[in-house]
PDB file of C-alpha atoms and ligand atoms in Angstrom:
ATOM      1  CA  MET A  57      50.643  -1.279  26.101  1.00 94.00           C
ATOM      2  CA  LEU A  58      48.507  -2.814  23.359  1.00 97.00           C
ATOM      3  CA  GLU A  59      47.457  -6.391  24.103  1.00 98.00           C
ATOM      4  CA  LEU A  60      45.785  -8.880  21.825  1.00 98.00           C
ATOM      5  CA  ARG A  61      44.431 -11.764  23.857  1.00 98.00           C
ATOM      6  CA  ASN A  62      43.474 -15.079  22.257  1.00 98.00           C
ATOM      7  CA  LEU A  63      41.864 -13.602  19.151  1.00 98.00           C
ATOM      8  CA  SER A  64      40.153 -16.131  16.922  1.00 98.00           C
ATOM      9  CA  LYS A  65      38.145 -16.011  13.728  1.00 97.00           C
ATOM     10  CA  GLN A  66      36.955 -18.629  11.268  1.00 95.00           C
ATOM     11  CA  TRP A  67      36.589 -18.015   7.563  1.00 92.00           C
ATOM     12  CA  ASP A  68      35.097 -20.501   5.173  1.00 90.00           C
ATOM     13  CA  HIS A  69      34.988 -23.099   7.998  1.00 90.00           C
ATOM     14  CA  ARG A  70      38.739 -22.775   8.482  1.00 90.00           C
ATOM     15  CA  PRO A  71      40.556 -20.987  11.286  1.00 92.00           C
ATOM     16  CA  LEU A  72      41.833 -17.727   9.824  1.00 95.00           C
ATOM     17  CA  LEU A  73      43.092 -16.561  13.228  1.00 97.00           C
ATOM     18  CA  ALA A  74      43.563 -19.162  15.941  1.00 96.00           C
ATOM     19  CA  ASP A  75      44.165 -17.981  19.466  1.00 96.00           C
ATOM     20  CA  VAL A  76      46.372 -15.048  18.486  1.00 98.00           C
ATOM     21  CA  SER A  77      47.992 -13.223  21.410  1.00 98.00           C
ATOM     22  CA  LEU A  78      50.480 -10.381  21.134  1.00 98.00           C
ATOM     23  CA  ASN A  79      51.739  -7.521  23.293  1.00 97.00           C
ATOM     24  CA  VAL A  80      53.131  -4.307  21.831  1.00 97.00           C
ATOM     25  CA  ASP A  81      54.923  -2.006  24.266  1.00 95.00           C
ATOM     26  CA  SER A  82      54.407   1.731  24.040  1.00 93.00           C
ATOM     27  CA  GLY A  83      56.884   3.278  21.618  1.00 93.00           C
ATOM     28  CA  GLU A  84      57.585  -0.078  19.996  1.00 96.00           C
ATOM     29  CA  THR A  85      57.057  -1.095  16.368  1.00 97.00           C
ATOM     30  CA  VAL A  86      56.117  -4.733  15.811  1.00 98.00           C
ATOM     31  CA  ALA A  87      55.903  -6.296  12.354  1.00 98.00           C
ATOM     32  CA  LEU A  88      53.418  -8.944  11.263  1.00 98.00           C
ATOM     33  CA  LEU A  89      54.679 -10.930   8.297  1.00 97.00           C
ATOM     34  CA  GLY A  90      52.716 -13.455   6.299  1.00 95.00           C
ATOM     35  CA  ALA A  91      51.738 -14.605   2.848  1.00 94.00           C
ATOM     36  CA  SER A  92      48.860 -13.030   1.004  1.00 93.00           C
ATOM     37  CA  GLY A  93      45.581 -14.296   2.453  1.00 94.00           C
ATOM     38  CA  SER A  94      47.126 -15.353   5.779  1.00 95.00           C
ATOM     39  CA  GLY A  95      44.887 -13.009   7.774  1.00 96.00           C
ATOM     40  CA  LYS A  96      47.212 -10.059   8.446  1.00 96.00           C
ATOM     41  CA  SER A  97      44.712  -7.394   7.420  1.00 95.00           C
ATOM     42  CA  THR A  98      41.925  -9.135   9.325  1.00 96.00           C
ATOM     43  CA  LEU A  99      44.040  -9.088  12.480  1.00 97.00           C
ATOM     44  CA  LEU A 100      44.908  -5.406  12.028  1.00 96.00           C
ATOM     45  CA  LYS A 101      41.234  -4.579  11.454  1.00 95.00           C
ATOM     46  CA  MET A 102      40.400  -6.298  14.758  1.00 97.00           C
ATOM     47  CA  VAL A 103      42.913  -4.042  16.486  1.00 97.00           C
ATOM     48  CA  ALA A 104      41.323  -1.047  14.755  1.00 95.00           C
ATOM     49  CA  GLY A 105      37.794  -2.141  15.652  1.00 96.00           C
ATOM     50  CA  LEU A 106      36.745  -2.627  12.024  1.00 94.00           C
ATOM     51  CA  GLU A 107      36.412  -6.379  12.384  1.00 95.00           C
ATOM     52  CA  VAL A 108      34.840  -8.235  15.318  1.00 95.00           C
ATOM     53  CA  PRO A 109      36.685 -11.260  16.748  1.00 97.00           C
ATOM     54  CA  GLU A 110      34.679 -14.436  17.350  1.00 97.00           C
ATOM     55  CA  SER A 111      36.519 -14.811  20.610  1.00 97.00           C
ATOM     56  CA  GLY A 112      39.307 -13.070  22.459  1.00 98.00           C
ATOM     57  CA  SER A 113      39.823  -9.438  23.371  1.00 98.00           C
ATOM     58  CA  VAL A 114      41.857  -6.318  22.638  1.00 98.00           C
ATOM     59  CA  TRP A 115      43.280  -4.247  25.488  1.00 98.00           C
ATOM     60  CA  PHE A 116      45.016  -0.894  25.642  1.00 97.00           C
ATOM     61  CA  ASP A 117      46.759   0.375  28.775  1.00 95.00           C
ATOM     62  CA  GLY A 118      44.843  -2.074  30.926  1.00 96.00           C
ATOM     63  CA  ALA A 119      41.385  -1.326  29.499  1.00 98.00           C
ATOM     64  CA  ASP A 120      39.329  -3.790  27.458  1.00 98.00           C
ATOM     65  CA  ILE A 121      38.570  -1.987  24.179  1.00 98.00           C
ATOM     66  CA  THR A 122      37.112  -4.965  22.289  1.00 98.00           C
ATOM     67  CA  ASP A 123      33.688  -3.343  22.070  1.00 97.00           C
ATOM     68  CA  LEU A 124      34.891   0.214  21.526  1.00 97.00           C
ATOM     69  CA  PRO A 125      34.054   1.631  18.062  1.00 96.00           C
ATOM     70  CA  PRO A 126      37.034   2.532  15.841  1.00 93.00           C
ATOM     71  CA  GLU A 127      36.705   6.291  16.287  1.00 88.00           C
ATOM     72  CA  ARG A 128      36.915   5.990  20.065  1.00 93.00           C
ATOM     73  CA  ARG A 129      40.088   3.880  20.127  1.00 95.00           C
ATOM     74  CA  GLY A 130      42.407   6.751  19.275  1.00 93.00           C
ATOM     75  CA  PHE A 131      44.305   4.676  16.717  1.00 95.00           C
ATOM     76  CA  ALA A 132      45.414   5.867  13.291  1.00 92.00           C
ATOM     77  CA  LEU A 133      45.298   3.603  10.264  1.00 90.00           C
ATOM     78  CA  MET A 134      47.265   3.704   7.064  1.00 89.00           C
ATOM     79  CA  PHE A 135      46.566   1.464   4.123  1.00 79.00           C
ATOM     80  CA  GLN A 136      48.411   0.752   0.878  1.00 72.00           C
ATOM     81  CA  ASP A 137      45.911   2.609  -1.284  1.00 69.00           C
ATOM     82  CA  PHE A 138      46.593   6.049   0.072  1.00 62.00           C
ATOM     83  CA  ALA A 139      42.974   6.796   0.938  1.00 78.00           C
ATOM     84  CA  LEU A 140      43.511  10.548   0.882  1.00 90.00           C
ATOM     85  CA  PHE A 141      40.398  12.597   0.189  1.00 92.00           C
ATOM     86  CA  PRO A 142      40.520  13.599  -3.490  1.00 91.00           C
ATOM     87  CA  HIS A 143      38.206  16.585  -3.004  1.00 93.00           C
ATOM     88  CA  LEU A 144      40.444  18.188  -0.364  1.00 95.00           C
ATOM     89  CA  ASN A 145      43.818  19.813  -0.892  1.00 97.00           C
ATOM     90  CA  VAL A 146      46.931  18.534   0.872  1.00 97.00           C
ATOM     91  CA  GLN A 147      46.700  20.728   3.982  1.00 98.00           C
ATOM     92  CA  ASP A 148      43.018  19.974   4.473  1.00 97.00           C
ATOM     93  CA  ASN A 149      43.709  16.250   4.191  1.00 96.00           C
ATOM     94  CA  VAL A 150      46.283  16.580   6.982  1.00 96.00           C
ATOM     95  CA  ALA A 151      44.045  18.885   9.046  1.00 97.00           C
ATOM     96  CA  PHE A 152      41.047  16.549   8.710  1.00 94.00           C
ATOM     97  CA  GLY A 153      41.570  14.518  11.890  1.00 89.00           C
ATOM     98  CA  LEU A 154      42.052  17.640  13.988  1.00 93.00           C
ATOM     99  CA  VAL A 155      38.866  19.224  12.651  1.00 95.00           C
ATOM    100  CA  GLU A 156      37.075  15.954  13.476  1.00 90.00           C
ATOM    101  CA  GLN A 157      38.373  16.300  17.028  1.00 90.00           C
ATOM    102  CA  GLY A 158      36.838  19.764  17.227  1.00 94.00           C
ATOM    103  CA  VAL A 159      39.909  21.906  16.554  1.00 96.00           C
ATOM    104  CA  GLU A 160      38.919  25.142  14.852  1.00 98.00           C
ATOM    105  CA  LYS A 161      39.593  25.036  11.109  1.00 97.00           C
ATOM    106  CA  ALA A 162      42.127  27.867  10.869  1.00 97.00           C
ATOM    107  CA  ALA A 163      44.139  26.441  13.782  1.00 98.00           C
ATOM    108  CA  ALA A 164      43.987  22.940  12.305  1.00 98.00           C
ATOM    109  CA  ARG A 165      45.269  24.247   8.954  1.00 97.00           C
ATOM    110  CA  GLU A 166      48.091  26.073  10.693  1.00 97.00           C
ATOM    111  CA  GLN A 167      49.159  22.858  12.467  1.00 97.00           C
ATOM    112  CA  ALA A 168      48.823  20.948   9.201  1.00 97.00           C
ATOM    113  CA  ARG A 169      51.100  23.409   7.416  1.00 97.00           C
ATOM    114  CA  GLU A 170      53.717  23.064  10.177  1.00 95.00           C
ATOM    115  CA  MET A 171      53.547  19.289   9.874  1.00 93.00           C
ATOM    116  CA  LEU A 172      53.891  19.506   6.087  1.00 95.00           C
ATOM    117  CA  GLN A 173      56.963  21.735   6.483  1.00 94.00           C
ATOM    118  CA  ARG A 174      58.578  19.091   8.689  1.00 88.00           C
ATOM    119  CA  PHE A 175      57.715  16.435   6.111  1.00 88.00           C
ATOM    120  CA  GLY A 176      59.345  18.449   3.313  1.00 90.00           C
ATOM    121  CA  LEU A 177      55.960  19.109   1.723  1.00 94.00           C
ATOM    122  CA  GLY A 178      55.473  22.736   2.699  1.00 95.00           C
ATOM    123  CA  ASP A 179      55.326  23.870  -0.915  1.00 96.00           C
ATOM    124  CA  HIS A 180      52.473  21.465  -1.632  1.00 97.00           C
ATOM    125  CA  ALA A 181      50.070  22.594   1.115  1.00 97.00           C
ATOM    126  CA  LYS A 182      47.524  24.004  -1.337  1.00 97.00           C
ATOM    127  CA  ALA A 183      47.994  21.366  -4.024  1.00 97.00           C
ATOM    128  CA  ARG A 184      45.368  18.810  -4.974  1.00 95.00           C
ATOM    129  CA  VAL A 185      46.439  15.390  -3.701  1.00 94.00           C
ATOM    130  CA  TRP A 186      46.357  13.719  -7.112  1.00 91.00           C
ATOM    131  CA  THR A 187      49.049  16.076  -8.427  1.00 94.00           C
ATOM    132  CA  LEU A 188      51.541  14.551  -5.938  1.00 94.00           C
ATOM    133  CA  SER A 189      53.725  11.502  -6.620  1.00 91.00           C
ATOM    134  CA  GLY A 190      52.975   8.187  -4.905  1.00 88.00           C
ATOM    135  CA  GLY A 191      55.734   8.712  -2.347  1.00 88.00           C
ATOM    136  CA  GLU A 192      54.542  12.232  -1.563  1.00 92.00           C
ATOM    137  CA  GLN A 193      51.000  10.957  -1.135  1.00 92.00           C
ATOM    138  CA  GLN A 194      52.191   8.362   1.387  1.00 89.00           C
ATOM    139  CA  ARG A 195      54.038  11.105   3.289  1.00 90.00           C
ATOM    140  CA  VAL A 196      50.845  13.123   3.375  1.00 93.00           C
ATOM    141  CA  ALA A 197      48.992  10.030   4.636  1.00 92.00           C
ATOM    142  CA  LEU A 198      51.550   9.599   7.442  1.00 89.00           C
ATOM    143  CA  ALA A 199      51.360  13.296   8.339  1.00 91.00           C
ATOM    144  CA  ARG A 200      47.583  12.975   8.474  1.00 93.00           C
ATOM    145  CA  ALA A 201      47.882   9.882  10.690  1.00 90.00           C
ATOM    146  CA  LEU A 202      50.395  11.405  13.116  1.00 90.00           C
ATOM    147  CA  ILE A 203      48.934  14.889  13.512  1.00 92.00           C
ATOM    148  CA  THR A 204      46.169  13.690  15.851  1.00 89.00           C
ATOM    149  CA  GLN A 205      48.799  12.079  18.121  1.00 90.00           C
ATOM    150  CA  PRO A 206      47.152   8.664  18.011  1.00 93.00           C
ATOM    151  CA  ARG A 207      47.723   6.115  20.786  1.00 93.00           C
ATOM    152  CA  ALA A 208      48.860   3.619  18.156  1.00 96.00           C
ATOM    153  CA  LEU A 209      49.612   3.613  14.452  1.00 95.00           C
ATOM    154  CA  LEU A 210      48.394   0.670  12.350  1.00 96.00           C
ATOM    155  CA  LEU A 211      50.131   0.295   8.998  1.00 96.00           C
ATOM    156  CA  ASP A 212      48.803  -2.193   6.450  1.00 95.00           C
ATOM    157  CA  GLU A 213      51.387  -2.724   3.688  1.00 93.00           C
ATOM    158  CA  PRO A 214      51.897   1.019   3.466  1.00 90.00           C
ATOM    159  CA  PHE A 215      54.393   0.938   0.592  1.00 88.00           C
ATOM    160  CA  SER A 216      53.253  -1.968  -1.556  1.00 84.00           C
ATOM    161  CA  ALA A 217      51.889   0.303  -4.293  1.00 80.00           C
ATOM    162  CA  LEU A 218      55.290   2.019  -4.673  1.00 84.00           C
ATOM    163  CA  ASP A 219      58.380   1.035  -6.648  1.00 86.00           C
ATOM    164  CA  ALA A 220      61.338  -0.641  -4.910  1.00 89.00           C
ATOM    165  CA  THR A 221      63.617   2.412  -4.669  1.00 88.00           C
ATOM    166  CA  LEU A 222      60.927   4.572  -3.163  1.00 86.00           C
ATOM    167  CA  ARG A 223      59.877   1.805  -0.772  1.00 88.00           C
ATOM    168  CA  GLU A 224      63.410   1.570   0.555  1.00 89.00           C
ATOM    169  CA  GLN A 225      63.663   5.316   1.011  1.00 87.00           C
ATOM    170  CA  LEU A 226      60.296   5.632   2.722  1.00 87.00           C
ATOM    171  CA  ARG A 227      60.844   2.758   5.176  1.00 92.00           C
ATOM    172  CA  ASN A 228      63.776   4.577   6.735  1.00 90.00           C
ATOM    173  CA  GLU A 229      62.016   7.904   6.730  1.00 87.00           C
ATOM    174  CA  PHE A 230      58.862   6.422   8.263  1.00 88.00           C
ATOM    175  CA  ARG A 231      60.868   4.582  10.955  1.00 93.00           C
ATOM    176  CA  GLU A 232      62.557   7.835  11.943  1.00 91.00           C
ATOM    177  CA  ARG A 233      59.288   9.743  12.056  1.00 86.00           C
ATOM    178  CA  ILE A 234      57.490   7.007  14.025  1.00 91.00           C
ATOM    179  CA  GLU A 235      60.394   6.843  16.495  1.00 91.00           C
ATOM    180  CA  ALA A 236      60.507  10.619  16.815  1.00 89.00           C
ATOM    181  CA  ALA A 237      56.790  10.628  17.616  1.00 87.00           C
ATOM    182  CA  GLY A 238      57.359   7.892  20.241  1.00 89.00           C
ATOM    183  CA  MET A 239      54.589   5.970  18.516  1.00 91.00           C
ATOM    184  CA  THR A 240      53.361   2.446  19.237  1.00 95.00           C
ATOM    185  CA  ALA A 241      52.989   0.819  15.838  1.00 97.00           C
ATOM    186  CA  ILE A 242      52.017  -2.417  14.126  1.00 98.00           C
ATOM    187  CA  LEU A 243      53.373  -2.868  10.613  1.00 97.00           C
ATOM    188  CA  VAL A 244      51.700  -5.466   8.414  1.00 97.00           C
ATOM    189  CA  THR A 245      53.850  -6.485   5.475  1.00 94.00           C
ATOM    190  CA  HIS A 246      54.845  -9.446   3.330  1.00 90.00           C
ATOM    191  CA  ASP A 247      58.310  -7.909   2.842  1.00 92.00           C
ATOM    192  CA  GLU A 248      60.864  -9.144   5.372  1.00 94.00           C
ATOM    193  CA  LEU A 249      63.386  -6.421   4.505  1.00 93.00           C
ATOM    194  CA  GLU A 250      60.755  -3.797   5.193  1.00 93.00           C
ATOM    195  CA  ALA A 251      59.966  -5.447   8.532  1.00 96.00           C
ATOM    196  CA  ARG A 252      63.663  -5.571   9.466  1.00 96.00           C
ATOM    197  CA  ALA A 253      64.147  -1.920   8.551  1.00 95.00           C
ATOM    198  CA  MET A 254      61.188  -0.692  10.551  1.00 95.00           C
ATOM    199  CA  ALA A 255      60.345  -3.032  13.425  1.00 97.00           C
ATOM    200  CA  GLN A 256      62.077  -3.993  16.642  1.00 95.00           C
ATOM    201  CA  ARG A 257      60.245  -7.335  16.752  1.00 97.00           C
ATOM    202  CA  ALA A 258      58.502  -9.443  14.152  1.00 98.00           C
ATOM    203  CA  TRP A 259      55.999 -12.286  14.081  1.00 98.00           C
ATOM    204  CA  GLY A 260      54.956 -14.533  11.244  1.00 97.00           C
ATOM    205  CA  LEU A 261      51.282 -15.375  10.728  1.00 97.00           C
ATOM    206  CA  VAL A 262      51.097 -18.977   9.504  1.00 96.00           C
ATOM    207  CA  GLY A 263      48.022 -21.169   9.605  1.00 94.00           C
ATOM    208  CA  GLY A 264      46.271 -18.621  11.793  1.00 95.00           C
ATOM    209  CA  ARG A 265      48.970 -18.688  14.452  1.00 96.00           C
ATOM    210  CA  LEU A 266      51.723 -16.227  15.323  1.00 96.00           C
ATOM    211  CA  GLN A 267      55.297 -17.470  15.293  1.00 97.00           C
ATOM    212  CA  PRO A 268      58.108 -15.345  16.687  1.00 96.00           C
ATOM    213  CA  LEU A 269      60.639 -14.394  14.005  1.00 96.00           C
ATOM    214  CA  TRP A 270      62.948 -12.068  15.912  1.00 94.00           C
TER     215      TRP A 270
HETATM  216  N1  ADP B 522      34.836 -10.284   5.594  1.00 82.04           N
HETATM  217  C1  ADP B 522      35.498 -10.990   4.660  1.00 82.04           C
HETATM  218  N2  ADP B 522      35.118 -10.965   3.374  1.00 82.04           N
HETATM  219  C2  ADP B 522      35.775 -11.667   2.445  1.00 82.04           C
HETATM  220  N3  ADP B 522      36.851 -12.413   2.688  1.00 82.04           N
HETATM  221  C3  ADP B 522      37.289 -12.469   3.926  1.00 82.04           C
HETATM  222  C4  ADP B 522      36.649 -11.755   4.979  1.00 82.04           C
HETATM  223  N4  ADP B 522      37.299 -12.004   6.091  1.00 82.04           N
HETATM  224  C5  ADP B 522      38.312 -12.814   5.758  1.00 82.04           C
HETATM  225  N5  ADP B 522      38.313 -13.116   4.465  1.00 82.04           N
HETATM  226  C6  ADP B 522      39.262 -14.044   3.794  1.00 82.04           C
HETATM  227  O1  ADP B 522      40.287 -14.300   4.710  1.00 82.04           O
HETATM  228  C7  ADP B 522      41.555 -14.406   4.089  1.00 82.04           C
HETATM  229  C8  ADP B 522      42.568 -13.493   4.753  1.00 82.04           C
HETATM  230  O2  ADP B 522      42.384 -12.160   4.358  1.00 82.04           O
HETATM  231  P1  ADP B 522      43.330 -10.969   4.827  1.00 82.04           P
HETATM  232  O3  ADP B 522      43.197 -10.770   6.279  1.00 82.04           O
HETATM  233  O4  ADP B 522      43.000  -9.840   3.940  1.00 82.04           O
HETATM  234  O5  ADP B 522      44.794 -11.541   4.514  1.00 82.04           O
HETATM  235  P2  ADP B 522      46.159 -10.763   4.224  1.00 82.04           P
HETATM  236  O6  ADP B 522      46.003  -9.351   4.652  1.00 82.04           O
HETATM  237  O7  ADP B 522      47.185 -11.516   5.017  1.00 82.04           O
HETATM  238  O8  ADP B 522      46.420 -10.893   2.760  1.00 82.04           O
HETATM  239  C9  ADP B 522      41.333 -14.112   2.638  1.00 82.04           C
HETATM  240  O9  ADP B 522      41.359 -15.338   1.956  1.00 82.04           O
HETATM  241  C10 ADP B 522      39.956 -13.472   2.593  1.00 82.04           C
HETATM  242  O10 ADP B 522      39.289 -13.828   1.417  1.00 82.04           O
HETATM  243 MG1   MG B 523      46.166  -7.575   3.584  1.00 82.04          MG
END
């Protein structure tokens, strides 16, 4: 279980996050909804270890990970701007995390190709990432995030750069893939329909505090 305990942070002399606590069960997707500038990304970065809380702590499976660097948390992150590596082809983008973990390159590529097959992208394994459509690039980003079997998946407005039709299609596909992987996930979004389609529970971030939505 992922636990956020009393996380706080000031910005510009105002409380951006005020005593935020949240538990996410393993295998559960929780949505964080809030207006632009409400602190959603800051909160997600604290979970990832990219932002330090002024007070409070982050726990995973009973261990305090507040001071653990991002690469040692075993979490995968996905942002709205796809953040694929432009100099690598599709399969090497997906294989990247495995190679980082010390998997031999040929084996990592093989696993990446299998993953791409499952994602309906098998024909694009050798393609340059910029030749893919926005939706395909987000699929590649999810494949890259899931292939390392992260302990949790952190999604920051993953579809906001895409058009409405594609967003709708991808939310369902992503939910199915996240469920199939048994993944613990936090979805940050300002789109309530997206939250309803993908998350079992949702919280609103208003004035630095979390309010239960459903
Ligand atoms: N390190 C920082 N640098 C600049 N602005 C920051 C920083 N940390 C927080 N902020 C400010 O905090 C507010 C919340 O940002 P953010 O977490 O990105 O909100 P959201 O993701 O909900 O849109 C913004 O107004 C932003 O300018
Ligand atoms: Mg944000």
